[in-house]
Coordinates of C-alpha atoms and ligand atoms in Angstrom, one line a residue:
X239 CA 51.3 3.9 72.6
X240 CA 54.3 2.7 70.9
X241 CA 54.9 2.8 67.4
X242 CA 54.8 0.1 65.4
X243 CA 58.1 -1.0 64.6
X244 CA 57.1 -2.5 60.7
X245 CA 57.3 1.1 58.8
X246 CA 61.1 1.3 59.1
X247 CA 61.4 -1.5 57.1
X248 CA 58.7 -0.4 54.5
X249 CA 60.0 3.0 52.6
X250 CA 56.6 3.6 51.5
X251 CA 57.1 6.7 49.7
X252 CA 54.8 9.6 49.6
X253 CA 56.1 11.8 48.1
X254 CA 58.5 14.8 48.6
X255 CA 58.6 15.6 52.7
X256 CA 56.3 17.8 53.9
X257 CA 57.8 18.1 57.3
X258 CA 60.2 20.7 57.3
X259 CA 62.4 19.2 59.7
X260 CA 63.4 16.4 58.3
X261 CA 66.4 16.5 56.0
X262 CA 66.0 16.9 52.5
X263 CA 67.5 13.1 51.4
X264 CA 65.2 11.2 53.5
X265 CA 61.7 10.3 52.5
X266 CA 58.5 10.5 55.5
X267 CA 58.0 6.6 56.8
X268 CA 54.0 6.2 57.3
X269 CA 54.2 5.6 61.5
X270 CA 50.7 7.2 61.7
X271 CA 49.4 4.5 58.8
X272 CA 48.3 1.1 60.2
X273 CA 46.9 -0.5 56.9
X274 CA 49.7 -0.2 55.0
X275 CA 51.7 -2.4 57.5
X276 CA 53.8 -5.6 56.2
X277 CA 53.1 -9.0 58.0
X278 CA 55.4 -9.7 61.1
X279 CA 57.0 -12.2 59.3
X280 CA 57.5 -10.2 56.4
X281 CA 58.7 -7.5 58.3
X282 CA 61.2 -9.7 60.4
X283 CA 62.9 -11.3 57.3
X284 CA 63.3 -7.5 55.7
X285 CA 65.3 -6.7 58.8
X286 CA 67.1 -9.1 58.3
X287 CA 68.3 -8.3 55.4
X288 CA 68.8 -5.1 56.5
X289 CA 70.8 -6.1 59.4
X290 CA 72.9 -8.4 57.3
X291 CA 73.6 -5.3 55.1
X292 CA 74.1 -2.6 57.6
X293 CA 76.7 -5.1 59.2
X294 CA 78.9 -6.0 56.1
X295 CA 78.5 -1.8 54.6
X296 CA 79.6 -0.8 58.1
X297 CA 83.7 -0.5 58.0
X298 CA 85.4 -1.4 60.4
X299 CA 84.3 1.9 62.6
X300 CA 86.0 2.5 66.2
X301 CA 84.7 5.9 66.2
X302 CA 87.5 8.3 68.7
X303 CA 86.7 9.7 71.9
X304 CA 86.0 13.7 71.0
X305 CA 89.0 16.2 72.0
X306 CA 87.2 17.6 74.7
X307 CA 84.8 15.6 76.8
X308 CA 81.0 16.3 77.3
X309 CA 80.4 17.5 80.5
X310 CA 76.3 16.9 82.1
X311 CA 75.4 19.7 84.4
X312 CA 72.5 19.3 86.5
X313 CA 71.5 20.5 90.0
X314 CA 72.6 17.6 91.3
X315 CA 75.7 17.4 89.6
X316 CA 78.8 17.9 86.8
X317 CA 80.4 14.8 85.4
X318 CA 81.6 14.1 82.2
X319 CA 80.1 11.8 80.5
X320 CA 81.6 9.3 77.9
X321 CA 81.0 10.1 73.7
X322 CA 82.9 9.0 70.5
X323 CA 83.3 11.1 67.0
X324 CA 82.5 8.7 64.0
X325 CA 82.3 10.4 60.3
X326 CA 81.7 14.0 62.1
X327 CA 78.6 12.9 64.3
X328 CA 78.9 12.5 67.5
X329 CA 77.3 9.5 69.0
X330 CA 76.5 8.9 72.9
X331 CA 76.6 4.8 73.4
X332 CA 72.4 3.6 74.7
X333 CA 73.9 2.0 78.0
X334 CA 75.3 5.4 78.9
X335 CA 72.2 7.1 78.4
X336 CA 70.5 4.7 80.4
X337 CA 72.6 4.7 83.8
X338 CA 72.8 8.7 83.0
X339 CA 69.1 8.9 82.8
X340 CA 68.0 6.3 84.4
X341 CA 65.8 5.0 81.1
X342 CA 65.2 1.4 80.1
X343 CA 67.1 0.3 77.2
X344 CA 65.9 -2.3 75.2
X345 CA 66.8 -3.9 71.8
X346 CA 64.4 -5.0 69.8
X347 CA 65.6 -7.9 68.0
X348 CA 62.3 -8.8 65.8
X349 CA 61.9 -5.2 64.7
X350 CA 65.6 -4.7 64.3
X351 CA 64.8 -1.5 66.0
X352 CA 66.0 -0.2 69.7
X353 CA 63.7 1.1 72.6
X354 CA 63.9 3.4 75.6
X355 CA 61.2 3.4 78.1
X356 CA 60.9 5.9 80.9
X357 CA 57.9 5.6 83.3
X358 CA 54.8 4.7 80.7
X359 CA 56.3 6.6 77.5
X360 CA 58.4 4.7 74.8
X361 CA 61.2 6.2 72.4
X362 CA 61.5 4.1 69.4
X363 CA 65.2 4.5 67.7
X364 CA 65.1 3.2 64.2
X365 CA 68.9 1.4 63.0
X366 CA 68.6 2.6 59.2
X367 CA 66.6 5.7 59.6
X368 CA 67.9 8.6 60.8
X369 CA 65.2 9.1 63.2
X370 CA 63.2 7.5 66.3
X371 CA 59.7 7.5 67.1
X372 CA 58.9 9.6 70.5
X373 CA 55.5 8.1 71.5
X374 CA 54.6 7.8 68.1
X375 CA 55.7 11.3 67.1
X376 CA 58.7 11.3 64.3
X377 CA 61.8 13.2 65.3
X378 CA 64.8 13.3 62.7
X379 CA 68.2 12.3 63.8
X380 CA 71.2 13.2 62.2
X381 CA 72.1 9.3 61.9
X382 CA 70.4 6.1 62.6
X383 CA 71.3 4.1 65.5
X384 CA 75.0 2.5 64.7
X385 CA 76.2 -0.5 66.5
X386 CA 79.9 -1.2 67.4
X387 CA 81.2 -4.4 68.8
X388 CA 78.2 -4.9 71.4
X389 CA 77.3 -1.7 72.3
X390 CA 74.5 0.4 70.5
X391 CA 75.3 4.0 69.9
X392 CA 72.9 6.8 68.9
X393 CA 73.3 10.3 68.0
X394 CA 73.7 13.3 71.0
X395 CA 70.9 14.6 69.4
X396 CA 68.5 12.3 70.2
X397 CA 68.8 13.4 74.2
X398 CA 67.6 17.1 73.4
X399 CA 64.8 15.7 70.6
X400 CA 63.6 12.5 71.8
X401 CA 64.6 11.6 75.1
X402 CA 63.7 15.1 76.9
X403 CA 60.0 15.3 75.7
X404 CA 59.3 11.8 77.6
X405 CA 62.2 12.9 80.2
X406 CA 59.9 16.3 81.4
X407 CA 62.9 17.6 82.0
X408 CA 64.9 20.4 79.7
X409 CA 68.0 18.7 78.4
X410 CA 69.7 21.2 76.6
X411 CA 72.5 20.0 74.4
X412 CA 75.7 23.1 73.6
X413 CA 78.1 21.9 71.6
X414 CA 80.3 24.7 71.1
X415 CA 80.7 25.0 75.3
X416 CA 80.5 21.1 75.8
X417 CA 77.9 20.9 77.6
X418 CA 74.8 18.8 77.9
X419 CA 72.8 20.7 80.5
X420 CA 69.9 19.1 82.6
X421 CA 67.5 20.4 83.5
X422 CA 65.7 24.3 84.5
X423 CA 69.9 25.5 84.7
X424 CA 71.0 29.1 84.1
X425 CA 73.2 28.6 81.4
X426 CA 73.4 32.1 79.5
X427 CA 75.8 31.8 75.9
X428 CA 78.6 34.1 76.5
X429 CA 79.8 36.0 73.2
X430 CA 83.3 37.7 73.3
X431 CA 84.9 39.8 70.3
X432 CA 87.4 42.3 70.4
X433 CA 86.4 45.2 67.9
X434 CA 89.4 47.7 67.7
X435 CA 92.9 46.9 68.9
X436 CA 93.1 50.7 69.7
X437 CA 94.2 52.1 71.6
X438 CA 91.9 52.6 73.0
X439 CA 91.1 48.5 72.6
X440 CA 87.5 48.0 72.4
X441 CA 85.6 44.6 73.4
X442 CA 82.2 43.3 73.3
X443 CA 80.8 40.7 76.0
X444 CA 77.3 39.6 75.2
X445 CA 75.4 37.6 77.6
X446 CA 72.4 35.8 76.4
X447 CA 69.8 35.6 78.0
X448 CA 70.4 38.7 80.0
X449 CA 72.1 38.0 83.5
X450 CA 73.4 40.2 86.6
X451 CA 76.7 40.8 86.0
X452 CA 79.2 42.7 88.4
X453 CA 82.7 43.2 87.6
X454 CA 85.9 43.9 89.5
X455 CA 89.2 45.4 88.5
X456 CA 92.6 43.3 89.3
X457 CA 96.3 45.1 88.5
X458 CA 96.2 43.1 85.4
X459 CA 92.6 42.4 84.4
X460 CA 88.7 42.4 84.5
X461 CA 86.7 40.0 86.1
X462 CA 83.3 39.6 84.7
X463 CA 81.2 37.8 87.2
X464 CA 77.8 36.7 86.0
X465 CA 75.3 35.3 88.0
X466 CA 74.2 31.8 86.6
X467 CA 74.7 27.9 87.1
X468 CA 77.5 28.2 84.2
X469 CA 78.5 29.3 80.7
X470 CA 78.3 28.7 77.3
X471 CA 81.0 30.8 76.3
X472 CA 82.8 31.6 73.2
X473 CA 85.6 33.5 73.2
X474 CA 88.2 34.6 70.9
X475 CA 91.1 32.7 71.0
X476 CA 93.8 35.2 70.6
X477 CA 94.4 38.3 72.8
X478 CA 94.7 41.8 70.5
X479 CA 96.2 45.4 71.3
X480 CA 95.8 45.5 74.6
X481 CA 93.6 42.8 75.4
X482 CA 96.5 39.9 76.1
X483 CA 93.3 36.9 76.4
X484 CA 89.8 37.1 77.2
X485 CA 88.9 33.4 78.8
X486 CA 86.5 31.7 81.5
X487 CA 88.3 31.9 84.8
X488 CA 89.1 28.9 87.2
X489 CA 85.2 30.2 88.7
X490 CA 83.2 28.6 85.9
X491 CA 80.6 32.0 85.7
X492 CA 83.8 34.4 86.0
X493 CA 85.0 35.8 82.4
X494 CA 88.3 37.2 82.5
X495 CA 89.9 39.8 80.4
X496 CA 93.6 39.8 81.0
X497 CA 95.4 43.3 80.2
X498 CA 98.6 43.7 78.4
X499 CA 101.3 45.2 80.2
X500 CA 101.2 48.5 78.8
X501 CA 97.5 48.6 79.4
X502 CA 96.3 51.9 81.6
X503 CA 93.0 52.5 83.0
X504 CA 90.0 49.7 81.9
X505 CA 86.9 50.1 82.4
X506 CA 83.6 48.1 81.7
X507 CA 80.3 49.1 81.4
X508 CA 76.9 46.6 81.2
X509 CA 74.0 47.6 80.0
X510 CA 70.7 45.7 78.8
X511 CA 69.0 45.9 75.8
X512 CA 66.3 43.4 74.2
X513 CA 67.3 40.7 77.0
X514 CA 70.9 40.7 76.1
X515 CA 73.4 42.1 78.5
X516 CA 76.4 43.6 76.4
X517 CA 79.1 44.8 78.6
X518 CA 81.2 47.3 76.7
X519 CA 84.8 46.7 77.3
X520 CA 87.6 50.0 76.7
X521 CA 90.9 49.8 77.9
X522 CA 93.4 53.2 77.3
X523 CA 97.2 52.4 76.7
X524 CA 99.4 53.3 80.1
X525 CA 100.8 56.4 78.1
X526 CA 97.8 57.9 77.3
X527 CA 96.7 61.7 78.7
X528 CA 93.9 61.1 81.7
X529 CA 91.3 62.9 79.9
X530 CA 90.8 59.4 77.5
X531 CA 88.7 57.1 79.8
X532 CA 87.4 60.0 81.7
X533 CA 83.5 61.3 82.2
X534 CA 81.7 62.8 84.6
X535 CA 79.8 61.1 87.3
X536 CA 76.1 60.6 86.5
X537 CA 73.5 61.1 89.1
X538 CA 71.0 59.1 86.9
X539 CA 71.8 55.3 86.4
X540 CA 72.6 54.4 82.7
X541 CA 70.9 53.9 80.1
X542 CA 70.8 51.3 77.6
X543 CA 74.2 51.6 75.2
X544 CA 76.4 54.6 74.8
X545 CA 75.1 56.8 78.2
X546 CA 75.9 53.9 80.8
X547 CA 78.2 55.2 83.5
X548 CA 81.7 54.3 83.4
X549 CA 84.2 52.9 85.3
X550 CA 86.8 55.1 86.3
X551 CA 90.2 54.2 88.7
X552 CA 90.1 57.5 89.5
X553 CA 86.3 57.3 90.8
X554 CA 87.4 53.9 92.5
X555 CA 90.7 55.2 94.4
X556 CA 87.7 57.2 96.4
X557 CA 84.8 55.0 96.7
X558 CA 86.0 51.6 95.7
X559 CA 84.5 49.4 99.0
X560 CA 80.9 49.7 100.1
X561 CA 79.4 47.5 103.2
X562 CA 75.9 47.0 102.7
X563 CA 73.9 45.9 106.7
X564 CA 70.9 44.4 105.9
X565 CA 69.7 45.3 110.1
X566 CA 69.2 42.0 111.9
X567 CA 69.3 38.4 110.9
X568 CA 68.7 35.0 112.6
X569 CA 67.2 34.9 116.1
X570 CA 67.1 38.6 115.9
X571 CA 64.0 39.3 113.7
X572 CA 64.0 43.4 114.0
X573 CA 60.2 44.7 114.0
X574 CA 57.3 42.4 113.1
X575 CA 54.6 43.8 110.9
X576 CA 50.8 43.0 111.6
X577 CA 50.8 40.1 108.7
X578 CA 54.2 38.5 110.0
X579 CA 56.7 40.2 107.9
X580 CA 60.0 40.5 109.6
X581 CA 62.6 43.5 109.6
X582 CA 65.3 41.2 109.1
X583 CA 64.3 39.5 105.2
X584 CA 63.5 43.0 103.8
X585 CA 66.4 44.2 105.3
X586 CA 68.2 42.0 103.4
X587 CA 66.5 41.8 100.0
X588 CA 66.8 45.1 99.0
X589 CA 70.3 44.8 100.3
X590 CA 71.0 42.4 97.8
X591 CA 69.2 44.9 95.1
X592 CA 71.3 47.6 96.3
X593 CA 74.2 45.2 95.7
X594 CA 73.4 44.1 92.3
X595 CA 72.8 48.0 91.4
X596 CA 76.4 49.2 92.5
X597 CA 78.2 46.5 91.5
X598 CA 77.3 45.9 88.0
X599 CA 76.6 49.9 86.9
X600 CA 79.5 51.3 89.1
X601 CA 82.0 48.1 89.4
X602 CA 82.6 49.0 92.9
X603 CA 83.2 46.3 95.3
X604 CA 80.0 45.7 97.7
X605 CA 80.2 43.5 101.1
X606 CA 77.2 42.5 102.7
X607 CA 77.5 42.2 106.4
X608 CA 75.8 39.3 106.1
X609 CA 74.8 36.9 103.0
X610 CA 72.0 35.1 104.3
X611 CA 69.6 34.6 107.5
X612 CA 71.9 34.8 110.4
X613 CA 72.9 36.4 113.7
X614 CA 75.5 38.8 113.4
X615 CA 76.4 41.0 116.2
X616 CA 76.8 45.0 115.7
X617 CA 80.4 44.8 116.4
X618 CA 80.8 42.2 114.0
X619 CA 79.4 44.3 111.0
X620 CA 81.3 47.1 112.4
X621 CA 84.5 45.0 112.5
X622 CA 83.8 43.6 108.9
X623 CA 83.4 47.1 107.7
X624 CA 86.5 48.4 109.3
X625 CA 88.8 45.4 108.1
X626 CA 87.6 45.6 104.8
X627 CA 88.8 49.4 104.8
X628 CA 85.3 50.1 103.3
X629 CA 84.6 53.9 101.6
X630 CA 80.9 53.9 102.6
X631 CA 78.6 52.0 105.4
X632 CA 74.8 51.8 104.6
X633 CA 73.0 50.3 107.4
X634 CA 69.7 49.1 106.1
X635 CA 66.5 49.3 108.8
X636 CA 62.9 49.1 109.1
X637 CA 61.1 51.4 111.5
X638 CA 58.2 50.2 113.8
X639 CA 56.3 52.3 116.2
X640 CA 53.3 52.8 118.5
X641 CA 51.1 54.3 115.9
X642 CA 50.1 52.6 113.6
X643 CA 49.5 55.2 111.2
X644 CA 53.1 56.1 111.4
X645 CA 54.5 56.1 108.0
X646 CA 57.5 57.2 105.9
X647 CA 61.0 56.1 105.4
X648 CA 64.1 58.3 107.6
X649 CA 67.9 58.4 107.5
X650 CA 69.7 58.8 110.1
X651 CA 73.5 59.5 110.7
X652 CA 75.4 59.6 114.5
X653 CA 75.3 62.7 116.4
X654 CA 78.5 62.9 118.5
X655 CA 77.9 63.1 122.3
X656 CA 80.7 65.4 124.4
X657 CA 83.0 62.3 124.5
X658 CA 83.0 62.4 120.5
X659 CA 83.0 65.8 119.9
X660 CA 86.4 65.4 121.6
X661 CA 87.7 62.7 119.7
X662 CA 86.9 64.4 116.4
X663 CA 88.6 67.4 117.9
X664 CA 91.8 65.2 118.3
X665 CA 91.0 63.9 114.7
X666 CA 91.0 67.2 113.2
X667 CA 94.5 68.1 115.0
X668 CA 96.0 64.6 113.4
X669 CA 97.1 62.8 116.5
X670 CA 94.1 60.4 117.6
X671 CA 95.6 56.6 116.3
X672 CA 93.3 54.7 113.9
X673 CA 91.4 52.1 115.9
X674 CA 91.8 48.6 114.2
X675 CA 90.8 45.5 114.8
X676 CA 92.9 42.7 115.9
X677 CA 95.9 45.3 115.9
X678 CA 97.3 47.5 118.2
X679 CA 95.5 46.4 121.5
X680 CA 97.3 50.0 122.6
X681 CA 95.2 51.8 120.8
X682 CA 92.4 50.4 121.6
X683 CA 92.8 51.0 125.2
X684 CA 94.0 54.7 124.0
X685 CA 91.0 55.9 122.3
X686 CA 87.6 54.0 122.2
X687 CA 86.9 51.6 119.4
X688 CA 83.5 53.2 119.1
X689 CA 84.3 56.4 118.2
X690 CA 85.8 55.6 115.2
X691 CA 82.8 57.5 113.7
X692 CA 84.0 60.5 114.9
X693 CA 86.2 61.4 112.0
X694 CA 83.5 61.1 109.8
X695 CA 80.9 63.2 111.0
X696 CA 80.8 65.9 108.5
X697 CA 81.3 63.2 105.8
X698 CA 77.9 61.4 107.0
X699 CA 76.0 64.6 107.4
X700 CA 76.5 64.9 103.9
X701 CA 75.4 61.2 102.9
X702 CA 72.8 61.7 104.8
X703 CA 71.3 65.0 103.3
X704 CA 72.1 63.0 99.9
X705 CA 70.3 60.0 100.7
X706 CA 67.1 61.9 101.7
X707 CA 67.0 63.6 98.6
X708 CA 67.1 60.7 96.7
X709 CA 64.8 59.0 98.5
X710 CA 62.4 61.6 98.9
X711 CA 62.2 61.8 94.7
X712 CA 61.4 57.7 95.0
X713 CA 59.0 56.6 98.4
X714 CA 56.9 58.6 100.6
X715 CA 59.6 60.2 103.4
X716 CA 58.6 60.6 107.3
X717 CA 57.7 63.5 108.8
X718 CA 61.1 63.6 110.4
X719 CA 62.8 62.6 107.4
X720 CA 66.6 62.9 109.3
X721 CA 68.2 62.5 112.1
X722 CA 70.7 63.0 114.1
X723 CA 71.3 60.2 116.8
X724 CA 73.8 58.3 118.2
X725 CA 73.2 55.0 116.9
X726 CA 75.2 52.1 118.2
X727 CA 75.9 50.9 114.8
X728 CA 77.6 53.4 113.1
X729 CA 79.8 54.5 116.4
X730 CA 82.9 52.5 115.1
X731 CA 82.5 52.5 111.5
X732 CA 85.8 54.9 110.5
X733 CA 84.1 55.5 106.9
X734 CA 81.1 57.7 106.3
X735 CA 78.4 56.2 107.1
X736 CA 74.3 56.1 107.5
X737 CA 71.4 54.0 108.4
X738 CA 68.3 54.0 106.6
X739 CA 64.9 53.2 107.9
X740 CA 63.0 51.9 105.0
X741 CA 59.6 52.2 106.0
X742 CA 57.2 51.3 109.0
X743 CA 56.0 47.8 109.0
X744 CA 53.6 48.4 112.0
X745 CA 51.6 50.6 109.2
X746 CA 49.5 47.7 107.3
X747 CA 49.4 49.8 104.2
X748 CA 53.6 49.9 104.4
X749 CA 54.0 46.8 105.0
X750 CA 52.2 45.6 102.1
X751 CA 53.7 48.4 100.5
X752 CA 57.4 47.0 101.7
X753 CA 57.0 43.3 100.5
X754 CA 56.6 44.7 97.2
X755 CA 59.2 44.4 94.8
X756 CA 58.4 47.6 92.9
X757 CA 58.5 49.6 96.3
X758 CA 62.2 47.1 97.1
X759 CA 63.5 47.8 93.5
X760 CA 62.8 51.7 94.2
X761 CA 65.0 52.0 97.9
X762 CA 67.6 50.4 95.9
X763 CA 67.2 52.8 93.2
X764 CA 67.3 55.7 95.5
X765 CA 70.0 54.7 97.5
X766 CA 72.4 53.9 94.8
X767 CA 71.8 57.2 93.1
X768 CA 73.0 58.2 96.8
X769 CA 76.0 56.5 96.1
X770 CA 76.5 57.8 92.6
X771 CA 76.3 61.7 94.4
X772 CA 78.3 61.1 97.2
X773 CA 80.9 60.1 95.1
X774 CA 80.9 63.2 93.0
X775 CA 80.7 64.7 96.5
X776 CA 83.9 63.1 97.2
X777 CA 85.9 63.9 93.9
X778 CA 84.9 67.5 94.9
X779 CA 86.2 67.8 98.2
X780 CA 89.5 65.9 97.6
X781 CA 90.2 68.2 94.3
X782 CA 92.9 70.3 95.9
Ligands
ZN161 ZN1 66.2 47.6 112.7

């Protein structure tokens, strides 16, 4: 299994190299040749002699520790780890790979050559070749192994070309970003340019390979979220028109784009073409007329390029907070379906699709009422809602009943009893005080916390028809697609709101219908281009 360590010494030369990835100035040793091997002894003077050399050619080499320092990502962890620059290469010291890595080190001393073993496989580093053996496979190095004082120091390279083929683990080495990343780690390269100073300025963000992004508007920049482990970004140094800096936030997989201060409205808009997310970046000058960064609202999502939807602050000042309620959670599993499925994980799955939808095509904010599996009571999503002065409240549900060939998918918004048809009287008139929570414990006891709904009615009625229309044009609707209840959940919400009843998981054919993720991926579709009409709803009622 491991090479013999002779053919360094012997530059049997066969001609010019084949291999194409060895360098040009260095001729193909024979590892794969046995006969033409030199005697032991021979071989162990030769080195020698080689040694002796290598040692009185080397100056008096320090190497210096690089400006910025390496840092190792991994699942487990982040830690920089410790590298020096000599003559432009930069070399990672063999004791430092081996407590990083956990690899056995060894230094050959007849052979003149170094070796790392890991389980039963052997890495082979030559001293005056740049390249090692990797179970008796050649891989070239950009240097051969150089030793300094007592330590032995090898090229970065050799991590991502020797050690991680023995290793079985991806070891992925970025330079430009600093990082050595171990391991199956989402770590997309992040490209940012600015292409006209404007105004209008006009950036570029490209994320490669493709990842969610959402982004989120600040007074005085854009947040770029993307969802991965970390970056590998590059970004231009300097700031132009009225981009003052685009850089990597504090949040490691946050880009920010900070706006000069005579920047008006900014928007960003992501689309994906051939696994590459480019998120178009336009930001008007304060002065300019409000026609420049506007568009209409589009009722289909974006396509790839030039037809994505934008973002615009007048779009946001109506619907700039949605609460998502995946139904259920924790000890509360909602319906069970005959195979086991539970209400409460689809609930929240295609929650999370709705999220990723809205946030990355529209920008607006989205708040889950709750993230993972857990118990949340109704007035706790109501409460979350109402403090996070949400625009729109989408309770997501799935329906169970009797029969089990009961199918379809319903929406439902709150019918006021008489009680509310009272409190939306004294809404209309302008006196009834907002109920809050944690506030005014006055108003509390003045007008019921749960009829905070009541002031929305028409609002929902509208969402509601909305929703069903959208739906209906993506999964099979029930037979009473809409309906008019009073629903515990959406009594106190004081924002339009609706719950949706994705589909029947006492039907077999639904249920294996609803774990799906084409069926999941088309609720979410359907209910964000809900989202996308209500809000041109919106702009057309508040026009005066
Ligand atoms: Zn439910």
């Amino acid at each position: 299994m491991i090479a013999p360590k002779s053919p360094y010494r012997h530059r049997i030369m066969i001609g010019a190299p084949k291999h194409s990835q060895l360098e040009p100035d260095y001729w193909l040793p024979r590892l794969d040749a046995p006969a033409s091997y030199g005697t032991v002894r021979g071989t162990a003077a030769c080195s020698l002699a080689i040694l002796l050399l290598l040692f009185t050619s080397l100056p008096q080499a320090q190497g210096t520790t690089p400006a910025i320092p390496l840092m190792l990502l991994s699942r487990e962890d982040r830690r920089p780890v410790s590298t020096i620059m000599l003559n432009g290469q930069e070399l990672i010291a063999l004791d430092e790979v081996a407590t990083r890595f956990q690899v056995t080190v060894r230094e050959d001393t007849l052979a003149g050559g170094l070796t790392i073993t890991h389980r039963d496989q052997t890495i082979v580093i030559s001293d005056d070749q740049p390249m090692a053996s990797v179970s008796g496979r050649v891989v070239t190095l950009p240097s051969p192994a150089i030793r300094l004082g007592s330590r032995w120091f090898v090229p970065l390279e050799l991590l991502q070309r020797a050690l991680a083929p023995i290793y079985d683990v991806r070891i992925d080495l970025r330079q430009a970003s600093r990082l050595l990343v171990v391991g199956d780690l989402r770590v997309p390269r992040v490209t940012g340019r600015i292409d006209s100073t404007g105004p209008p300025t006009r950036a570029i963000l490209e994320i490669s390979p493709a990842a969610p992004v959402s982004v989120t508007t600040e007074a005085d920049r854009l947040l770029v979220h993307v969802d991965a482990d970390a970056l590998d970004a590059t970004l231009p140094p300097d700031g132009a028109g009225l981009i003052e800096q685009m850089r990597q936030s504090d949040q490691s997989t946050t880009v920010a784009v900070v706006l000069a201060s005579r920047a008006g409205a900014a928007r960003a808009v992501p689309a994906e073409t051939d696994g590459i997310t480019r998120i178009t970046i336009e930001i008007a000058s304060a002065a300019a007329p409000a026609g420049v960064a506007a568009a209409s609202p589009a009722d289909a999502p974006p396509a790839a390029g030039e037809a994505a939807t934008p973002l615009l602050t007048r779009s946001r000042a109506l619907l700039q907070t949605i609460v998502i309620d995946p139904g259920h959670g924790g000890d509360d599993v909602g319906v069970r379906g005959g195979r086991g499925t539970e209400e409460k994980t689809l609930t929240l799955n295609v929650a999370r699709r709705l999220r990723a939808l809205i946030e990355m095509r529209l920008g607006i904010r989205v708040i889950l009422t709750r993230e993972d599996d857990r118990t949340v009571s109704l007035d706790a999503r109501t409460a979350l809602a109402n403090n996070s002065k949400a625009d729109l409240f989408l309770s997501l549900h799935m329906n169970g009943a009797p029969a089990p060939t009961v199918a379809g998918a319903q929406v439902s918004h709150l019918r006021l009893d008489r009680e509310g048809e009272d409190a939306r009287r004294a809404a209309e008139s302008d006196a009834m005080p907002l109920p809050v929570l944690g506030g005014a414990v006055r108003t509390v006891d003045l007008i019921r916390w749960d009829l905070a709904q009541a002031r929305h009615v028409e609002a929902s009625a509208m969402l509601a028809r909305i929703l069903e229309k959208d739906l209906r044009a993506h999964v099979i609707m029930s037979d009473r697609p809409r309906q008019n209840i009073p629903l515990r959940v959406l009594t106190g919400v004081d924002m339009p709101a609706a719950s949706i009843e994705m589909a029947y998981l006492t039907n077999a054919e639904q249920e294996q219908l609803a774990l799906s993720e084409t069926y999941q991926n088309s609720l979410a579709q359907a209910m964000y281009n809900a989202v996308v009409s209500f809000r041109a709803y919106l702009e057309e009622r508040d026009t005066p």
